[in-house]
Coordinates of C-alpha atoms and ligand atoms in Angstrom, one line a residue:
X1 CA 102.3 120.4 92.6
X2 CA 98.5 120.0 92.7
X3 CA 96.0 122.9 92.5
X4 CA 95.4 122.6 96.3
X5 CA 99.1 123.0 97.0
X6 CA 99.8 119.4 98.0
X7 CA 102.3 117.3 96.2
X8 CA 101.3 115.4 93.1
X9 CA 102.4 111.9 92.0
X10 CA 105.6 113.1 90.4
X11 CA 106.8 115.1 93.5
X12 CA 105.9 112.3 95.9
X13 CA 107.6 109.7 93.7
X14 CA 110.7 111.9 93.7
X15 CA 110.7 111.7 97.5
X16 CA 110.4 107.9 97.3
X17 CA 113.2 107.5 94.8
X18 CA 115.7 109.4 97.0
X19 CA 116.3 106.1 98.8
X20 CA 117.7 104.1 96.0
X21 CA 118.1 100.9 98.0
X22 CA 114.4 101.0 99.1
X23 CA 113.3 101.5 95.4
X24 CA 115.4 98.5 94.3
X25 CA 114.1 96.3 97.0
X26 CA 110.4 97.5 96.5
X27 CA 110.7 96.9 92.8
X28 CA 112.3 93.5 93.3
X29 CA 109.7 92.3 95.9
X30 CA 106.8 93.2 93.7
X31 CA 108.4 91.7 90.7
X32 CA 109.0 88.4 92.6
X33 CA 105.2 88.4 93.4
X34 CA 104.4 89.0 89.8
X35 CA 106.6 86.0 88.9
X36 CA 104.8 83.9 91.5
X37 CA 101.5 84.9 89.9
X38 CA 102.8 83.9 86.4
X39 CA 103.8 80.4 87.7
X40 CA 100.4 79.9 89.4
X41 CA 98.5 81.1 86.3
X42 CA 100.6 78.8 84.0
X43 CA 99.8 75.8 86.3
X44 CA 96.2 76.1 85.3
X45 CA 95.6 75.1 81.6
X46 CA 92.2 76.8 81.6
X47 CA 93.5 80.1 83.0
X48 CA 92.5 82.2 80.0
X49 CA 89.0 80.6 80.0
X50 CA 88.7 81.5 83.7
X51 CA 89.6 85.1 83.1
X52 CA 87.1 85.3 80.2
X53 CA 84.4 83.7 82.4
X54 CA 85.1 86.2 85.3
X55 CA 85.0 89.1 82.9
X56 CA 81.7 88.0 81.4
X57 CA 80.1 87.4 84.8
X58 CA 81.1 90.8 85.9
X59 CA 79.8 92.4 82.6
X60 CA 76.5 90.8 83.4
X61 CA 76.7 92.2 87.0
X62 CA 77.4 95.7 86.0
X63 CA 74.7 95.7 83.3
X64 CA 72.1 94.4 85.8
X65 CA 73.4 95.8 89.1
X66 CA 70.1 97.2 90.2
X67 CA 68.3 93.8 90.0
X68 CA 71.2 91.9 91.7
X69 CA 71.4 94.4 94.5
X70 CA 67.6 94.1 95.2
X71 CA 67.8 90.3 95.1
X72 CA 70.8 90.4 97.5
X73 CA 69.0 92.8 99.8
X74 CA 65.9 90.6 99.9
X75 CA 68.0 87.5 100.7
X76 CA 70.0 89.3 103.4
X77 CA 66.8 90.3 105.1
X78 CA 65.4 86.7 104.8
X79 CA 68.6 85.6 106.5
X80 CA 68.1 88.0 109.4
X81 CA 70.7 90.6 108.4
X82 CA 69.8 94.3 108.7
X83 CA 70.5 96.1 105.4
X84 CA 71.6 99.8 105.1
X85 CA 72.2 101.8 101.9
X86 CA 74.9 104.5 101.9
X87 CA 75.1 107.0 99.0
X88 CA 78.4 108.5 100.2
X89 CA 81.4 107.9 102.5
X90 CA 79.9 110.3 105.0
X91 CA 76.6 108.3 105.1
X92 CA 78.5 105.0 105.5
X93 CA 80.4 106.4 108.5
X94 CA 77.2 107.8 110.0
X95 CA 75.5 104.3 109.7
X96 CA 78.5 102.5 111.4
X97 CA 78.5 105.1 114.2
X98 CA 74.7 104.9 114.8
X99 CA 75.0 101.1 115.1
X100 CA 77.8 101.3 117.7
X101 CA 76.2 104.2 119.5
X102 CA 72.9 102.3 119.8
X103 CA 74.7 99.5 121.6
X104 CA 76.9 101.9 123.7
X105 CA 80.1 100.4 122.2
X106 CA 83.3 102.5 122.2
X107 CA 85.6 100.0 120.7
X108 CA 85.6 97.9 117.5
X109 CA 87.9 95.5 115.7
X110 CA 88.1 95.8 111.9
X111 CA 89.4 93.4 109.3
X112 CA 91.0 94.6 106.1
X113 CA 88.6 96.8 104.1
X114 CA 89.8 99.3 101.5
X115 CA 86.3 100.7 101.4
X116 CA 86.5 101.9 105.0
X117 CA 89.9 103.4 104.2
X118 CA 88.3 105.2 101.3
X119 CA 85.6 106.4 103.7
X120 CA 88.2 107.4 106.4
X121 CA 86.0 105.5 108.9
X122 CA 88.7 105.2 111.6
X123 CA 89.3 108.9 111.7
X124 CA 85.5 109.6 111.8
X125 CA 84.9 107.2 114.6
X126 CA 88.0 108.4 116.6
X127 CA 86.6 111.9 116.6
X128 CA 83.5 110.5 118.2
X129 CA 85.3 108.6 120.9
X130 CA 85.3 105.2 119.3
X131 CA 88.6 103.3 119.1
X132 CA 89.1 101.0 116.0
X133 CA 92.0 98.5 115.7
X134 CA 92.8 97.2 112.2
X135 CA 93.5 93.5 112.7
X136 CA 95.2 92.6 109.4
X137 CA 98.9 92.6 110.4
X138 CA 100.0 94.9 107.5
X139 CA 97.2 97.3 108.1
X140 CA 97.9 97.3 111.9
X141 CA 101.5 98.2 111.2
X142 CA 100.3 101.1 108.9
X143 CA 97.8 102.2 111.6
X144 CA 100.4 102.4 114.4
X145 CA 102.7 104.3 112.0
X146 CA 99.8 106.7 111.2
X147 CA 100.1 106.0 107.5
X148 CA 97.5 104.7 105.0
X149 CA 98.1 101.3 103.3
X150 CA 100.4 101.6 100.3
X151 CA 99.1 98.5 98.5
X152 CA 95.6 97.0 98.5
X153 CA 96.9 93.5 99.3
X154 CA 100.3 94.2 100.9
X155 CA 99.6 97.3 103.0
X156 CA 103.2 97.8 104.3
X157 CA 105.2 96.4 101.5
X158 CA 107.3 99.6 101.4
X159 CA 108.6 99.1 104.9
X160 CA 111.8 97.3 105.9
X161 CA 111.6 94.8 108.7
X162 CA 114.0 97.0 110.8
X163 CA 111.4 99.9 110.5
X164 CA 108.7 97.5 111.7
X165 CA 110.8 96.4 114.6
X166 CA 111.3 100.1 115.6
X167 CA 107.5 100.6 115.5
X168 CA 106.9 97.5 117.6
X169 CA 109.5 98.7 120.1
X170 CA 107.7 102.0 120.4
X171 CA 104.1 100.7 120.5
X172 CA 104.3 97.2 121.8
X173 CA 107.4 97.3 124.0
X174 CA 109.5 94.8 122.1
X175 CA 113.2 94.8 122.6
X176 CA 115.1 97.5 120.7
X177 CA 116.7 96.3 117.5
X178 CA 114.4 93.2 117.2
X179 CA 113.6 92.7 113.5
X180 CA 113.1 89.0 113.1
X181 CA 109.7 88.7 111.2
X182 CA 108.7 85.5 113.0
X183 CA 109.2 87.0 116.4
X184 CA 107.6 90.3 115.5
X185 CA 104.6 88.4 114.1
X186 CA 104.3 86.4 117.4
X187 CA 104.2 89.6 119.4
X188 CA 101.5 91.2 117.1
X189 CA 99.5 88.0 117.3
X190 CA 99.5 88.0 121.0
X191 CA 98.5 91.6 121.2
X192 CA 95.7 91.2 118.6
X193 CA 94.4 88.1 120.3
X194 CA 93.6 90.2 123.3
X195 CA 91.8 92.7 121.1
X196 CA 89.7 89.9 119.5
X197 CA 88.8 88.5 122.9
X198 CA 87.6 91.8 124.3
X199 CA 85.9 93.8 121.5
X200 CA 82.2 93.2 121.1
X201 CA 81.8 94.9 117.7
X202 CA 83.6 93.7 114.5
X203 CA 83.6 95.1 111.0
X204 CA 84.7 93.2 107.9
X205 CA 85.0 94.1 104.3
X206 CA 83.4 91.9 101.6
X207 CA 85.2 90.2 98.7
X208 CA 82.2 88.6 97.0
X209 CA 78.5 89.0 97.8
X210 CA 76.2 86.3 96.4
X211 CA 72.9 87.8 95.2
X212 CA 71.2 84.3 94.9
X213 CA 71.8 83.4 98.6
X214 CA 72.4 86.6 100.5
X215 CA 75.7 85.4 101.8
X216 CA 79.1 87.1 101.5
X217 CA 82.7 85.9 101.4
X218 CA 85.7 87.5 103.1
X219 CA 89.1 86.3 102.0
X220 CA 92.1 86.7 104.4
X221 CA 95.4 84.9 104.9
X222 CA 95.5 85.5 108.7
X223 CA 92.0 84.5 109.7
X224 CA 91.6 87.9 111.4
X225 CA 88.1 88.6 109.9
X226 CA 86.9 85.3 111.3
X227 CA 88.4 85.9 114.8
X228 CA 86.8 89.3 115.0
X229 CA 83.4 88.3 113.6
X230 CA 83.0 85.0 115.5
X231 CA 83.5 86.6 118.9
X232 CA 81.4 89.7 118.2
X233 CA 78.0 90.7 119.5
X234 CA 77.5 93.0 116.5
X235 CA 79.0 92.2 113.2
X236 CA 79.0 94.8 110.4
X237 CA 80.0 94.3 106.8
X238 CA 80.8 97.2 104.5
X239 CA 80.8 96.6 100.8
X240 CA 81.0 98.6 97.6
X241 CA 77.9 97.8 95.5
X242 CA 80.1 96.4 92.7
X243 CA 81.1 93.4 94.8
X244 CA 78.0 91.4 93.8
X245 CA 78.2 88.1 91.9
X246 CA 74.9 86.5 90.7
X247 CA 75.2 82.9 92.0
X248 CA 77.1 80.7 94.4
X249 CA 78.5 78.6 91.5
X250 CA 80.3 81.7 90.2
X251 CA 82.4 81.9 93.4
X252 CA 84.7 79.1 92.2
X253 CA 85.8 81.2 89.2
X254 CA 86.7 84.2 91.3
X255 CA 88.3 82.3 94.2
X256 CA 90.6 80.5 91.8
X257 CA 91.6 83.8 90.2
X258 CA 91.9 86.0 93.2
X259 CA 94.7 84.5 95.3
X260 CA 96.7 83.4 92.2
X261 CA 96.6 86.9 90.8
X262 CA 97.3 88.5 94.1
X263 CA 100.2 86.5 95.6
X264 CA 100.6 83.4 93.5
X265 CA 98.9 81.2 96.1
X266 CA 96.4 78.6 94.8
X267 CA 93.8 79.9 97.3
X268 CA 93.5 82.4 100.0
X269 CA 94.0 80.6 103.4
X270 CA 90.6 81.6 104.7
X271 CA 87.6 82.1 102.4
X272 CA 84.9 82.6 105.0
X273 CA 81.2 82.5 104.2
X274 CA 78.9 84.6 106.4
X275 CA 75.2 84.1 106.0
X276 CA 73.2 84.7 109.1
X277 CA 73.7 85.9 112.7
X278 CA 74.2 83.3 115.3
X279 CA 71.9 83.3 118.3
X280 CA 72.1 86.6 120.2
X281 CA 74.2 88.3 117.5
X282 CA 73.3 91.3 115.3
X283 CA 74.5 91.4 111.7
X284 CA 74.4 94.5 109.5
X285 CA 75.3 94.9 105.9
X286 CA 76.1 98.4 104.5
X287 CA 75.9 98.7 100.7
X288 CA 77.9 101.7 99.7
X289 CA 77.8 103.7 96.4
X290 CA 80.2 106.5 97.0
X291 CA 80.7 107.4 93.3
X292 CA 80.3 103.9 91.9
X293 CA 77.0 104.7 90.1
X294 CA 78.7 107.7 88.5
X295 CA 81.4 105.5 87.2
X296 CA 78.8 103.1 85.9
X297 CA 77.4 106.0 83.9
X298 CA 80.8 106.7 82.2
X299 CA 80.8 104.3 79.3
X300 CA 84.5 104.4 78.8
X301 CA 85.3 103.6 82.5
X302 CA 82.4 101.4 83.7
X303 CA 84.5 98.2 83.2
X304 CA 86.7 99.4 86.1
X305 CA 83.9 98.3 88.4
X306 CA 84.8 94.7 87.5
X307 CA 87.9 95.0 89.7
X308 CA 88.2 92.3 92.4
X309 CA 91.1 94.1 94.1
X310 CA 93.8 91.5 93.6
X311 CA 96.6 94.0 93.2
X312 CA 98.2 92.2 90.2
X313 CA 98.2 95.4 88.2
X314 CA 100.2 97.1 90.9
X315 CA 102.7 94.3 91.2
X316 CA 103.5 94.4 87.5
X317 CA 103.4 98.2 86.9
X318 CA 106.9 99.6 86.4
X319 CA 105.8 103.0 87.6
X320 CA 104.2 101.7 90.8
X321 CA 107.1 99.4 91.6
X322 CA 109.6 102.3 91.3
X323 CA 107.5 105.1 92.8
X324 CA 105.7 103.3 95.8
X325 CA 102.0 103.2 96.5
X326 CA 101.8 106.2 98.8
X327 CA 102.9 108.5 95.9
X328 CA 99.4 107.9 94.4
X329 CA 97.9 110.0 97.2
X330 CA 94.7 107.9 97.0
X331 CA 93.3 104.9 98.9
X332 CA 93.5 102.6 95.8
X333 CA 96.9 103.2 94.3
X334 CA 98.5 101.9 91.1
X335 CA 96.9 101.5 87.7
X336 CA 93.4 100.7 88.8
X337 CA 93.5 103.5 91.4
X338 CA 94.5 105.9 88.7
X339 CA 91.2 105.0 86.9
X340 CA 89.0 105.1 90.0
X341 CA 90.3 108.3 91.6
X342 CA 89.5 110.8 88.8
X343 CA 85.9 109.6 88.9
X344 CA 85.7 110.7 92.6
X345 CA 87.5 114.0 92.0
X346 CA 88.9 114.7 88.5
X347 CA 90.7 118.0 89.4
X348 CA 92.4 116.6 92.5
X349 CA 93.5 113.4 90.8
X350 CA 94.2 114.8 87.4
X351 CA 97.9 113.7 87.7
X352 CA 97.3 110.0 88.3
X353 CA 96.3 108.7 84.8
X354 CA 99.7 110.2 83.6
X355 CA 101.6 108.0 86.1
X356 CA 101.8 105.1 83.7
X357 CA 104.0 104.1 80.7
X358 CA 100.8 102.7 79.0
X359 CA 102.8 99.5 78.4
X360 CA 99.7 97.4 78.9
X361 CA 101.3 95.0 81.4
X362 CA 98.4 95.8 83.9
X363 CA 95.7 94.8 81.4
X364 CA 97.7 91.6 80.6
X365 CA 97.6 90.3 84.1
X366 CA 94.1 91.5 85.2
X367 CA 92.1 88.5 86.1
X368 CA 88.8 90.1 85.0
X369 CA 90.3 91.5 81.8
X370 CA 89.9 95.2 82.5
X371 CA 91.4 97.3 79.6
X372 CA 93.3 99.3 82.2
X373 CA 95.9 101.0 80.0
X374 CA 93.2 102.0 77.5
X375 CA 91.2 103.6 80.2
X376 CA 94.2 105.4 81.5
X377 CA 94.7 106.8 78.1
X378 CA 91.1 107.8 77.9
X379 CA 91.3 109.6 81.2
X380 CA 94.2 111.6 80.0
X381 CA 92.1 112.9 77.0
X382 CA 89.2 113.7 79.3
X383 CA 91.5 115.5 81.8
X384 CA 93.2 117.6 79.1
X385 CA 89.7 118.4 77.5
X386 CA 88.4 119.6 80.9
X387 CA 91.5 121.8 81.4
X388 CA 92.8 119.9 84.5
X389 CA 96.2 119.0 83.0
X390 CA 99.2 120.9 84.4
X391 CA 100.0 123.9 82.1
X392 CA 103.5 122.6 81.4
X393 CA 102.1 119.2 80.4
X394 CA 99.4 120.8 78.2
X395 CA 102.0 123.1 76.5
X396 CA 104.4 120.2 76.0
X397 CA 101.7 118.1 74.5
X398 CA 100.7 120.9 72.1
X399 CA 104.3 121.3 71.0
X400 CA 104.6 117.5 70.5
X401 CA 101.4 117.4 68.6
X402 CA 102.6 120.2 66.2
X403 CA 105.9 118.5 65.8
X404 CA 104.5 115.0 65.1
X405 CA 101.8 116.2 62.7
X406 CA 104.2 117.7 60.2
X407 CA 106.9 115.7 58.5
X408 CA 109.0 118.9 58.0
X409 CA 109.0 119.9 61.7
X410 CA 109.5 116.2 62.8
X411 CA 112.6 115.9 60.6
X412 CA 113.9 119.3 61.8
X413 CA 113.3 118.4 65.5
X414 CA 115.0 115.1 65.1
X415 CA 118.1 116.7 63.5
X416 CA 118.2 119.4 66.2
X417 CA 117.9 116.7 69.0
X418 CA 120.6 114.6 67.6
X419 CA 122.9 117.6 67.2
X420 CA 122.3 118.7 70.8
X421 CA 122.8 115.2 72.2
X422 CA 126.1 115.0 70.3
X423 CA 127.6 118.5 70.8
X424 CA 126.1 119.9 74.0
X425 CA 124.7 116.9 75.9
X426 CA 124.6 119.0 79.1
X427 CA 121.7 120.9 77.6
X428 CA 119.6 117.7 78.2
X429 CA 121.6 115.8 80.8
X430 CA 121.1 118.2 83.6
X431 CA 119.1 118.2 86.8
X432 CA 116.6 120.8 85.5
X433 CA 115.3 118.3 82.9
X434 CA 112.7 116.1 84.7
X435 CA 113.3 113.4 82.1
X436 CA 117.0 113.1 83.1
X437 CA 116.2 112.3 86.8
X438 CA 116.9 108.7 87.5
X439 CA 117.7 108.0 83.8
X440 CA 120.8 107.7 81.7
X441 CA 120.2 109.5 78.4
X442 CA 121.3 107.5 75.3
X443 CA 124.0 108.7 72.9
X444 CA 122.3 110.3 69.9
X445 CA 122.3 108.2 66.7
X446 CA 124.3 109.4 63.8
X447 CA 121.3 109.6 61.5
X448 CA 117.5 109.2 61.6
X449 CA 115.7 106.1 60.5
X450 CA 114.5 107.8 57.3
X451 CA 118.1 108.7 56.4
X452 CA 119.2 105.2 57.1
X453 CA 116.3 103.7 55.1
X454 CA 117.0 106.0 52.1
X455 CA 120.5 104.6 52.0
X456 CA 119.7 101.0 52.6
X457 CA 116.3 100.3 51.0
X458 CA 116.3 97.3 48.6
X459 CA 115.7 99.1 45.3
X460 CA 118.9 101.1 45.7
X461 CA 121.1 98.2 46.5
Ligands
LIG1 S1 92.3 96.1 88.0 FE1 92.5 93.9 87.7 S2 94.6 93.5 88.2 FE2 94.1 95.5 89.1 S3 93.5 95.0 91.2 FE3 91.6 95.1 89.9 S4 91.3 93.0 89.3 FE4 93.4 93.1 90.0

């Protein structure tokens, strides 16, 4: 339980794992995508060079963010795009609202943007009488189910097709029991087409923003960003300030890495470039900080701003695959989310860096080479130092530290543990022990490694 009385990651994960079949299939689906990513990466001999190049380009960006942002702003203005700066989520939402209000619009279509999820834009606009439809299919499904996305690339990966069929029956009037993905997609497409045709304002996220030219690129597999933007009278783009890349030639590096890391595709189906408004259209760019500068100032964590939001770290993470994205109670879930969230509110998200085995698989797949598991480990130290770790965890860590720092206590604890496992296993294998939940405890070994080594080392034989 978190200090504000809401459930923490462990409690939410416990809810998720109650449905064993769902866990197995969630785990399997994400692992399948991880394997597709591996095949796609292995098909490119220069994969590691690409990762290194991407990492270095982003290092340059975060070391010179100020200059690149000013260059980008100047080029956007030259291209006829109105630029806005938002220091916080609240400011971002106010800007979007003021743009829509000035035109008298009460409806907007939105393509996938985790930033606007982070800012809770839909809720903010709804309170002011503005209706927003998310046009990415996965996000649309989450929206009609009143749930946030559980994954940054695959927002409803935790839902069965039967559950989606039920939602469509309720909201779109499809036949009860219809769960064929192709038929359901056709229905959604028809419904969304009408939205695209009638909404005069469109908002998109930004995948990459080119400082040199003042253009930005939006990657989707459904073409929904293009449909919304091309038919709109007012086009708004919301981007986190870290999305900048210096030059157009760098795009090739990132576009080759993004889709392969995300879903194992060679390229995202649509990588659309937006540069200037067409005749009669207004274009706005909102550059959002919302805690990013603070993260930039934290030397141990600033590299997390290199993230290109591919989701590969989630697909490979054993904790994410088994606990589901919603258990992270934060817009960006999984390993990278567990690094970004404590920057926003350390107390509220103190549980997240502990939701990891620190196995390093996330760092191994990250296309921009973020040292994710090292940063998670560093957050744990910060959180304990600041006194935000749960009391039970802090006490357990103290006891463990005392045990591991003295050979005598380590040997005694090992002996006691082996004796208990052998003679009264129920003392450990019971439901009150959180470590036992969902696990089979091993049989205790007869002897410790030191005892075995003493008996078997070479000079004795
Ligand atoms: S941290 Fe790396 S692997 Fe995870 S989403 Fe970001 S870029 Fe992808």
